[in-house]
mmCIF file of C-alpha atoms in Angstrom:
data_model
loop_
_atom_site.group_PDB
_atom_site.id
_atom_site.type_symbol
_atom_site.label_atom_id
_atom_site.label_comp_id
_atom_site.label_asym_id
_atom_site.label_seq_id
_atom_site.Cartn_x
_atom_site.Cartn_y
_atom_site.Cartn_z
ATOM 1 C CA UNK A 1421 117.865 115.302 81.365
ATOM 2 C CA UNK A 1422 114.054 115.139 80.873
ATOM 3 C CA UNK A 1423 111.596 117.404 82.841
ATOM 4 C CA UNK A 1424 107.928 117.436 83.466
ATOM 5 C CA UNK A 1425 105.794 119.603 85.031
ATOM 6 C CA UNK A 1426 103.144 118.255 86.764
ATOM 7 C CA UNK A 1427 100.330 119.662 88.705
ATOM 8 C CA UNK A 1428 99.609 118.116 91.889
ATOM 9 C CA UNK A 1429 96.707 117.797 94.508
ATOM 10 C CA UNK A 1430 94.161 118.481 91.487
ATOM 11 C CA UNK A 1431 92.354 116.521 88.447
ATOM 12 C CA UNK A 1432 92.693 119.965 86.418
ATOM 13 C CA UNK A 1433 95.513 121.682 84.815
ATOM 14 C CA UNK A 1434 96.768 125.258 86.171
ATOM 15 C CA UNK A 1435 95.119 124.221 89.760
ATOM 16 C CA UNK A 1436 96.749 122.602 92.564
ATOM 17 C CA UNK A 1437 100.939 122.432 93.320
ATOM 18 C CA UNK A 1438 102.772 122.421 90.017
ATOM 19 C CA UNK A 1439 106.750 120.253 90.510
ATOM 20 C CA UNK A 1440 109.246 119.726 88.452
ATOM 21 C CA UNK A 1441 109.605 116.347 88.088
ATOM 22 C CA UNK A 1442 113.420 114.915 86.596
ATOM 23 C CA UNK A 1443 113.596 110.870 86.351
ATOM 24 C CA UNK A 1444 117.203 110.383 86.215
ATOM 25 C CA UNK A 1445 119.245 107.274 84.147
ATOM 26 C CA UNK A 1446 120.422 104.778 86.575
ATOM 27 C CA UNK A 1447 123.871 105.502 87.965
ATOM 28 C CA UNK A 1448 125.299 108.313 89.887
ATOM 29 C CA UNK A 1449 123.395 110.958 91.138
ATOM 30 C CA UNK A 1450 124.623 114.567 89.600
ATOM 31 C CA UNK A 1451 126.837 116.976 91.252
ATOM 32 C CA UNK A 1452 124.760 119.028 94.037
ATOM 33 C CA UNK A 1453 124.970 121.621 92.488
ATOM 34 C CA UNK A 1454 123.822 120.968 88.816
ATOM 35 C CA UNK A 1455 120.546 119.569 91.047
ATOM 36 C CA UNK A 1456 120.255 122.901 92.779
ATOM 37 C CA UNK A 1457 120.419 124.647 89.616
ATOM 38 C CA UNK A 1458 117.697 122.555 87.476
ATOM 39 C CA UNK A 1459 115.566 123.597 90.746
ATOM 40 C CA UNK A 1460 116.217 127.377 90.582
ATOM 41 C CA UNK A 1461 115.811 127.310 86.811
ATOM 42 C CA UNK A 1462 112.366 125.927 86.702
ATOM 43 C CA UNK A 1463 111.192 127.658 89.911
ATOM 44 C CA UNK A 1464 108.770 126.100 91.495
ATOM 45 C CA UNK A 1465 108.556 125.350 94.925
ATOM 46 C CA UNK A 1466 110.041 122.007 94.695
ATOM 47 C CA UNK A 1467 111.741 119.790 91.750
ATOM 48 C CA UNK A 1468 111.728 116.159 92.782
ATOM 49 C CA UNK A 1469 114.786 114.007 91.734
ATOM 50 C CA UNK A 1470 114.536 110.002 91.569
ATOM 51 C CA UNK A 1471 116.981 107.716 90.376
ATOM 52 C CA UNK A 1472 116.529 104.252 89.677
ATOM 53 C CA UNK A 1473 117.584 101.674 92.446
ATOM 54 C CA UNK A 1474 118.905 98.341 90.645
ATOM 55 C CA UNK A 1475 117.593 95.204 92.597
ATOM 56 C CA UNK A 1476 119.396 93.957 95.379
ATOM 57 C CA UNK A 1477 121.484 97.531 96.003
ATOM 58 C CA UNK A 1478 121.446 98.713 99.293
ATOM 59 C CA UNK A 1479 119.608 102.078 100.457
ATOM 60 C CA UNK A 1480 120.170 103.038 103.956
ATOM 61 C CA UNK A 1481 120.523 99.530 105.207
ATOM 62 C CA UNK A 1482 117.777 97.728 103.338
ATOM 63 C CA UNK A 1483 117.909 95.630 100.469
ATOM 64 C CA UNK A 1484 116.125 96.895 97.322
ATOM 65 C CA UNK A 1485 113.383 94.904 95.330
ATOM 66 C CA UNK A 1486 113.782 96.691 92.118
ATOM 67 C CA UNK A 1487 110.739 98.644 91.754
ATOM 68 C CA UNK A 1488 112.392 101.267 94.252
ATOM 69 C CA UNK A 1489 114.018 104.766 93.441
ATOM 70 C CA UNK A 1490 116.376 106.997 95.542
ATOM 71 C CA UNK A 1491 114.142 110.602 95.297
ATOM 72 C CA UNK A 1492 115.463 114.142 96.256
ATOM 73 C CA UNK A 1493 113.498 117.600 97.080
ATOM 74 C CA UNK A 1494 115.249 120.671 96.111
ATOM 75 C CA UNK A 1495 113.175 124.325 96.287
ATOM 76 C CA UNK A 1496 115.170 126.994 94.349
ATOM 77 C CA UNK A 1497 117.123 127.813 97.181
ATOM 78 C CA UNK A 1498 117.841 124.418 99.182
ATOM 79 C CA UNK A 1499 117.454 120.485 99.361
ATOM 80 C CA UNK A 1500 114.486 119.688 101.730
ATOM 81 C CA UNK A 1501 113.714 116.932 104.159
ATOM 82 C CA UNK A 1502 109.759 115.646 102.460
ATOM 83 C CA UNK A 1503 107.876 117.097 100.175
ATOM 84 C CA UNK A 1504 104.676 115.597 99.280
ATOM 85 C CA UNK A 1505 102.964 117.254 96.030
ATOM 86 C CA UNK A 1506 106.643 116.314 94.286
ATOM 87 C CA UNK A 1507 106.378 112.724 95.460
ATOM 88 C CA UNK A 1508 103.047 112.265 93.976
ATOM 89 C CA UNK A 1509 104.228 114.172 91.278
ATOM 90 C CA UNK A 1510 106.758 111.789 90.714
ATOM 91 C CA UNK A 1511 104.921 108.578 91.156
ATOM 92 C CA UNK A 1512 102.284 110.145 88.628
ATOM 93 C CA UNK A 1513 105.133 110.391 86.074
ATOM 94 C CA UNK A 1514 106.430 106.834 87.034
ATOM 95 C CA UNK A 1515 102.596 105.796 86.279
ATOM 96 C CA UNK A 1516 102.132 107.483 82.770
ATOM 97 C CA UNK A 1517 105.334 106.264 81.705
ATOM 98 C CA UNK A 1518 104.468 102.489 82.308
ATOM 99 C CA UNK A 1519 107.252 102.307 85.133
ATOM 100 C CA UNK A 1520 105.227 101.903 88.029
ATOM 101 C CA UNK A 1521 102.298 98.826 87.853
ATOM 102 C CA UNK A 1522 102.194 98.569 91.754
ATOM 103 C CA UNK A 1523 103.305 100.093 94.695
ATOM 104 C CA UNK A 1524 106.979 101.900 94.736
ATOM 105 C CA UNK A 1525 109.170 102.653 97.158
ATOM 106 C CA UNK A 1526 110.737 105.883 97.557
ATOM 107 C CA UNK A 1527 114.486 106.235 99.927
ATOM 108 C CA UNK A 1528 114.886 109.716 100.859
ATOM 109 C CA UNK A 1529 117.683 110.491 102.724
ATOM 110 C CA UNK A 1530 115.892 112.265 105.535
ATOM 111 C CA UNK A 1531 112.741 111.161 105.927
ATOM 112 C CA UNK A 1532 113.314 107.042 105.247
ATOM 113 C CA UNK A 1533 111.394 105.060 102.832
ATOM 114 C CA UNK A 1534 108.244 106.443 101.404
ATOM 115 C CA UNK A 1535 105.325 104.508 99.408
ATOM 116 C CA UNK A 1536 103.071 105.509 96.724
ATOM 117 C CA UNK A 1537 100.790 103.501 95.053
ATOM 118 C CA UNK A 1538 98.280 103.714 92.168
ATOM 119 C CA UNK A 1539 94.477 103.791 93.049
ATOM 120 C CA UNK A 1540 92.044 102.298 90.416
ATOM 121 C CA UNK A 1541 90.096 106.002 90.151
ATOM 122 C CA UNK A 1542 93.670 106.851 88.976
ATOM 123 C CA UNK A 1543 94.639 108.564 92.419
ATOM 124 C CA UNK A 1544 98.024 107.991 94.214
ATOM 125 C CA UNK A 1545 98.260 107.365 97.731
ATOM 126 C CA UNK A 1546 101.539 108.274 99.640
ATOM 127 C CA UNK A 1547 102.422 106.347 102.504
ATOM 128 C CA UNK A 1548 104.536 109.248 105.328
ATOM 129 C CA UNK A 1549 105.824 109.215 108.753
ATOM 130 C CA UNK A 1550 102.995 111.371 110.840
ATOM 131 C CA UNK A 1551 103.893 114.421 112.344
ATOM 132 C CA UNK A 1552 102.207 114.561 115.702
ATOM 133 C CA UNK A 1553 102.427 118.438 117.199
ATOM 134 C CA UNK A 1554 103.110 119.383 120.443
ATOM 135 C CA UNK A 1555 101.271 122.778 121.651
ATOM 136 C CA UNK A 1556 103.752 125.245 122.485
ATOM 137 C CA UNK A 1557 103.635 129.171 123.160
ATOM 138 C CA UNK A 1558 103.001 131.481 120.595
ATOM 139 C CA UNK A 1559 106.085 132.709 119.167
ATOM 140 C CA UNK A 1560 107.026 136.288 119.740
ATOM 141 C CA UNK A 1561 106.369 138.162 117.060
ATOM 142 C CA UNK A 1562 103.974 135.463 115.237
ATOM 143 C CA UNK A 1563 100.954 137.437 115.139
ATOM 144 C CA UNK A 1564 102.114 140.616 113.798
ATOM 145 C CA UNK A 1565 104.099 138.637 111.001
ATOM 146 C CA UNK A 1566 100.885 136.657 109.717
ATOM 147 C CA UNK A 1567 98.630 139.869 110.738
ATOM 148 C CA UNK A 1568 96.262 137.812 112.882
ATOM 149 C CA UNK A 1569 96.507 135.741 116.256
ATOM 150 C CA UNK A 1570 96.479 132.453 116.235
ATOM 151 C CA UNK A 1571 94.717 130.537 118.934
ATOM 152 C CA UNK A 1572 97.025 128.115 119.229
ATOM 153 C CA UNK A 1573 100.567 127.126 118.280
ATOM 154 C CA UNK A 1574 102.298 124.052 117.943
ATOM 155 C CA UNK A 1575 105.740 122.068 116.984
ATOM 156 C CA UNK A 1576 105.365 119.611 114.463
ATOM 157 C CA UNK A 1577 108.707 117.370 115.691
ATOM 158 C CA UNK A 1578 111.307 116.634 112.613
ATOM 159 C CA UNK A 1579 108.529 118.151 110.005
ATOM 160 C CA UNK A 1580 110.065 121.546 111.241
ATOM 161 C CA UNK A 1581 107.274 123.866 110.786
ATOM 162 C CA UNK A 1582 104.927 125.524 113.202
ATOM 163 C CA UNK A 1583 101.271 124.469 113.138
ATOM 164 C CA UNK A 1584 98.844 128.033 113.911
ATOM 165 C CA UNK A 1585 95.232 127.450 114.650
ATOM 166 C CA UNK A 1586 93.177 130.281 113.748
ATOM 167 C CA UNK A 1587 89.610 130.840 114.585
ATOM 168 C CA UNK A 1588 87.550 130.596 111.508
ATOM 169 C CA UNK A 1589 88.088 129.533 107.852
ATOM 170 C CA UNK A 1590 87.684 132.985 106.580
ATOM 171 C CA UNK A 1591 90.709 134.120 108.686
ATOM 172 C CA UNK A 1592 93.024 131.797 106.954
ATOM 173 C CA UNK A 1593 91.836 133.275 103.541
ATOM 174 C CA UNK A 1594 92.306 136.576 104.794
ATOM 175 C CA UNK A 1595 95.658 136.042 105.982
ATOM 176 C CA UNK A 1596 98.479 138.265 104.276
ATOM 177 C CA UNK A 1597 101.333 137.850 106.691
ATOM 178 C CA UNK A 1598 104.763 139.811 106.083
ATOM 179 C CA UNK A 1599 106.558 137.302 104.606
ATOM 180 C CA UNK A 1600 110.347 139.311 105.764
ATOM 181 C CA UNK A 1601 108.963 138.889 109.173
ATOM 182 C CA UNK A 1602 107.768 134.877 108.800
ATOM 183 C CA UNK A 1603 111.491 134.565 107.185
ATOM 184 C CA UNK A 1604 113.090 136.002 110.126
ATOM 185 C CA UNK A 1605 110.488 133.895 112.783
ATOM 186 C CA UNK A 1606 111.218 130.816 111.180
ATOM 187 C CA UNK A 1607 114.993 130.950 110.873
ATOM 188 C CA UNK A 1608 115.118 132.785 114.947
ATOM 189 C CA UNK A 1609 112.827 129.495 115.640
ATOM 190 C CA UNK A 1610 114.276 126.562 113.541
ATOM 191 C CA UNK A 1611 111.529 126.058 111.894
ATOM 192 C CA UNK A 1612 110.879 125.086 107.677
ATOM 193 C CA UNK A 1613 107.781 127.200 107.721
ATOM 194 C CA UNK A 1614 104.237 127.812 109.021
ATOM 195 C CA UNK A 1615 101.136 126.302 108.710
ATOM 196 C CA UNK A 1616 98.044 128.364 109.374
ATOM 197 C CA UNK A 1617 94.952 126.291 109.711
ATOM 198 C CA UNK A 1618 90.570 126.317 111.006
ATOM 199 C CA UNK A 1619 88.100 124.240 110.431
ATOM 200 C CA UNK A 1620 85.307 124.109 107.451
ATOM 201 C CA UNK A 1621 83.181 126.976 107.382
ATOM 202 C CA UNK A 1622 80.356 124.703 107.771
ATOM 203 C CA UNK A 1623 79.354 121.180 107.733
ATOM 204 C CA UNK A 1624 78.395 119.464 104.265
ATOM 205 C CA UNK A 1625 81.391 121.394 102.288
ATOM 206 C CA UNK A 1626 84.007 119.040 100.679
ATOM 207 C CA UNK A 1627 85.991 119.247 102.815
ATOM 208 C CA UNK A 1628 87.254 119.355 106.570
ATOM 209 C CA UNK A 1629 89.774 121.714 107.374
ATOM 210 C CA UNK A 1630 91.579 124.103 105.487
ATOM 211 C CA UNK A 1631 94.849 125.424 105.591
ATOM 212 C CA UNK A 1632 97.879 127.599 104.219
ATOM 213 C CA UNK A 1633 101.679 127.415 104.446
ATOM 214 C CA UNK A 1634 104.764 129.559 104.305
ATOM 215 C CA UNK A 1635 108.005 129.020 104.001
ATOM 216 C CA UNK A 1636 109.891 132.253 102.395
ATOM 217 C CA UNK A 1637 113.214 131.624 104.223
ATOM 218 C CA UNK A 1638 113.278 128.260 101.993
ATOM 219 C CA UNK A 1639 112.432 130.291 98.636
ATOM 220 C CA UNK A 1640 108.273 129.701 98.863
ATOM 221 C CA UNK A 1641 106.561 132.817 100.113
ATOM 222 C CA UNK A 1642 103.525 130.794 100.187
ATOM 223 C CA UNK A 1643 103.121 127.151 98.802
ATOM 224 C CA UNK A 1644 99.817 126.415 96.760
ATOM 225 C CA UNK A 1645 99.459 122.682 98.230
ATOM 226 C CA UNK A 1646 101.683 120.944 100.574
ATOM 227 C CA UNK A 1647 101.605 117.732 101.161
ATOM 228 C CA UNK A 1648 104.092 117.052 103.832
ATOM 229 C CA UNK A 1649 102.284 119.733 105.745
ATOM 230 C CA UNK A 1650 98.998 117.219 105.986
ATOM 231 C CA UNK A 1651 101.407 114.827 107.924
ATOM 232 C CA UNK A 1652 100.840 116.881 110.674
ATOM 233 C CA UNK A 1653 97.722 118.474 109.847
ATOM 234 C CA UNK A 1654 96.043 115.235 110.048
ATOM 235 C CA UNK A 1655 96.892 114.165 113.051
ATOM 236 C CA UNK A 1656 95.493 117.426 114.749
ATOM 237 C CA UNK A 1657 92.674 117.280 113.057
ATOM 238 C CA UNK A 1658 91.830 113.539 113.687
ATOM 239 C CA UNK A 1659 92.074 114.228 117.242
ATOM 240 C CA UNK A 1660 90.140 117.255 116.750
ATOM 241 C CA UNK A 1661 87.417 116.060 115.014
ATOM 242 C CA UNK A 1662 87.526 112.239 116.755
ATOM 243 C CA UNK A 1663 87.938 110.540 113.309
ATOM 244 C CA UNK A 1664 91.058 109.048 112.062
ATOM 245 C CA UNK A 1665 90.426 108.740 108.468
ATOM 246 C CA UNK A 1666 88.359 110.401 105.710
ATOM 247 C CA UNK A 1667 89.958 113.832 106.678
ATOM 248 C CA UNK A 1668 89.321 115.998 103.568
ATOM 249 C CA UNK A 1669 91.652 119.347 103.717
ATOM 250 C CA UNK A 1670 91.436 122.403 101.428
ATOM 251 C CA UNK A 1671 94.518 124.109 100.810
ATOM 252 C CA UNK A 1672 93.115 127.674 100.482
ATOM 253 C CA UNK A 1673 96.129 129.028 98.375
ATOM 254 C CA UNK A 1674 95.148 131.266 94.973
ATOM 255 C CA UNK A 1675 95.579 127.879 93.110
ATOM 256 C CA UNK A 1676 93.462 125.449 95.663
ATOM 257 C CA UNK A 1677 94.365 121.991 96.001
ATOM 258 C CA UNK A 1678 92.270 118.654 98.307
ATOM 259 C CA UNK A 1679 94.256 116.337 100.098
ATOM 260 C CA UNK A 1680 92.547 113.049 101.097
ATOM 261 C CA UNK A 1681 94.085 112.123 104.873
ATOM 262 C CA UNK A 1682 94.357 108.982 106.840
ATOM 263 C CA UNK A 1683 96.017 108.383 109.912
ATOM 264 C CA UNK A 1684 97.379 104.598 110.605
ATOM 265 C CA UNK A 1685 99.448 104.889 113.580
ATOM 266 C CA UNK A 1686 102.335 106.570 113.162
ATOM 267 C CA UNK A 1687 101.620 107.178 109.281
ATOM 268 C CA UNK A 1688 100.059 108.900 107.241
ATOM 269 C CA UNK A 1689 98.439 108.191 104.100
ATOM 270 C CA UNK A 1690 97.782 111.098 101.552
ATOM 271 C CA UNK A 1691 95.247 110.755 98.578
ATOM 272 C CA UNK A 1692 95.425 112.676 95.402
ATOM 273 C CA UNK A 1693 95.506 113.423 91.568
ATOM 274 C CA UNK A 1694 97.918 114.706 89.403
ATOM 275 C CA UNK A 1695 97.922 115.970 85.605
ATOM 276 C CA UNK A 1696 100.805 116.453 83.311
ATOM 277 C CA UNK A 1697 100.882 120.142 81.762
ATOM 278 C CA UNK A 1698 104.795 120.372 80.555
ATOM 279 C CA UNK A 1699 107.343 117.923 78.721
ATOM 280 C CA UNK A 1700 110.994 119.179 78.198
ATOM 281 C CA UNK A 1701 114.665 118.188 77.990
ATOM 282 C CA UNK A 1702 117.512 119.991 79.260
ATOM 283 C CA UNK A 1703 120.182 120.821 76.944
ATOM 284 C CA UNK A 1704 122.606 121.753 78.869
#
């Protein structure tokens, strides 16, 4: 089995959401568990999985067209439901490798079929299902697990996390929650993780919005870049900020990461880079 490592969400190496990335022979997919343990081996927050989909096979209900693979999420503890940096991860890898000259599509098995194409300033575009959130209370318990309290809260549907608004961008940086505490929230609550989130610290930066997430009851005390988490981060900030595309949001993690957001209806479409830093095969 060959692995890459691939940096996502940046045009530099070291920076943005590093995923394994594993493109698999066509055939059968591996046992479960061999999948699990490639993930917990390399250790980052998620290890994509795609296998080849010969033309004409059928993918939850629909025909294939023979530029589509079957893709799976694992973190080192469990399989996921989306994962964005891993996706463009993987269609990066398809790129370099000469296996992807347009648009592929992508059949996950929770969150249907997902596009990614190749942009000519050598970007990749991913093509999700929006996340629209719904406000809700703030959780008991929220504030003293991220150490600050949010000014809003909100549901984020079958995303599963918890979208926090916070008042200013330099609260976000200076969040350091009690991860223990956001692992017991999060399983009491249902939820994948939490997104923390405020707007630019002022008008002219780069970018929009920025944001953090958490997920330690999944294995990632804090993820540098997440995709899937901009699904329903753009939405709120569209409405937000009366714009539906051009959204610009900073991932504030240690590592830093842009994501380039559109909303088209009940989609999203995420923009981004991705470099190469690791080759390898597995042995075993």
């Amino acid at each position: 089995m060959r692995i890459q490592i691939v940096d996502a969400f940046t045009t530099s190496p070291f920076a943005g959401n590093p995923a394994g990335v594993c493109l698999l022979p066509a055939g059968q997919w591996p046992d479960d568990s061999r999948l699990r343990q490639v993930a917990a081996e390399l250790n980052h927050s998620e290890t994509a999985f795609a296998l080849p989909l010969p033309a004409g096979e059928e993918s939850g209900g629909e025909t294939v067209e023979g530029t589509d693979w079957e893709i799976r999420w694992f973190t080192p503890l469990v399989e996921t439901n989306l994962c964005g940096h891993a996706t463009l991860a993987t269609a990066h890898t398809l790129r370099r490798e000469g296996l992807l000259t347009g648009p592929v599509r992508f059949h996950s098995r929770f969150s249907g079929v997902l596009t990614a194409r190749g942009e000519d300033d050598g970007s990749i575009t991913l093509d999700f299902p929006a996340a629209p959130a719904t406000e809700v209370p703030v959780p008991p318990g929220l504030a003293e697990a991220l150490g600050v309290r949010p000014e809003a809260a909100y549901r984020t549907g079958a995303l599963g996390d918890l979208l926090t608004v916070l008042p200013d961008e330099a609260a976000v940086r200076a969040v350091r929650p009690d991860l223990g505490a956001v692992a017991a929230l999060t399983r009491r609550e249902g939820l994948r993780g939490v997104i923390v989130t405020a707007p630019a610290a002022s008008a002219g930066l780069e970018y929009d919005f920025v944001s953090r997430f958490f997920s330690p009851a999944e294995g990632i005390p804090e993820d540098p870049v997440t995709g899937s988490a901009h699904t329903a981060l753009a939405p709120y900030w569209s409405a937000r900020l009366g714009r539906p595309d051009g959204l610009t949001g900073l991932q504030a993690s240690a590592r830093t990461g842009l994501v380039v957001a559109s909303l088209h209806g009940d989609r999203v479409h995420l923009s981004g880079h991705a470099v190469t830093v690791l080759e390898a095969t597995l042995h075993v």
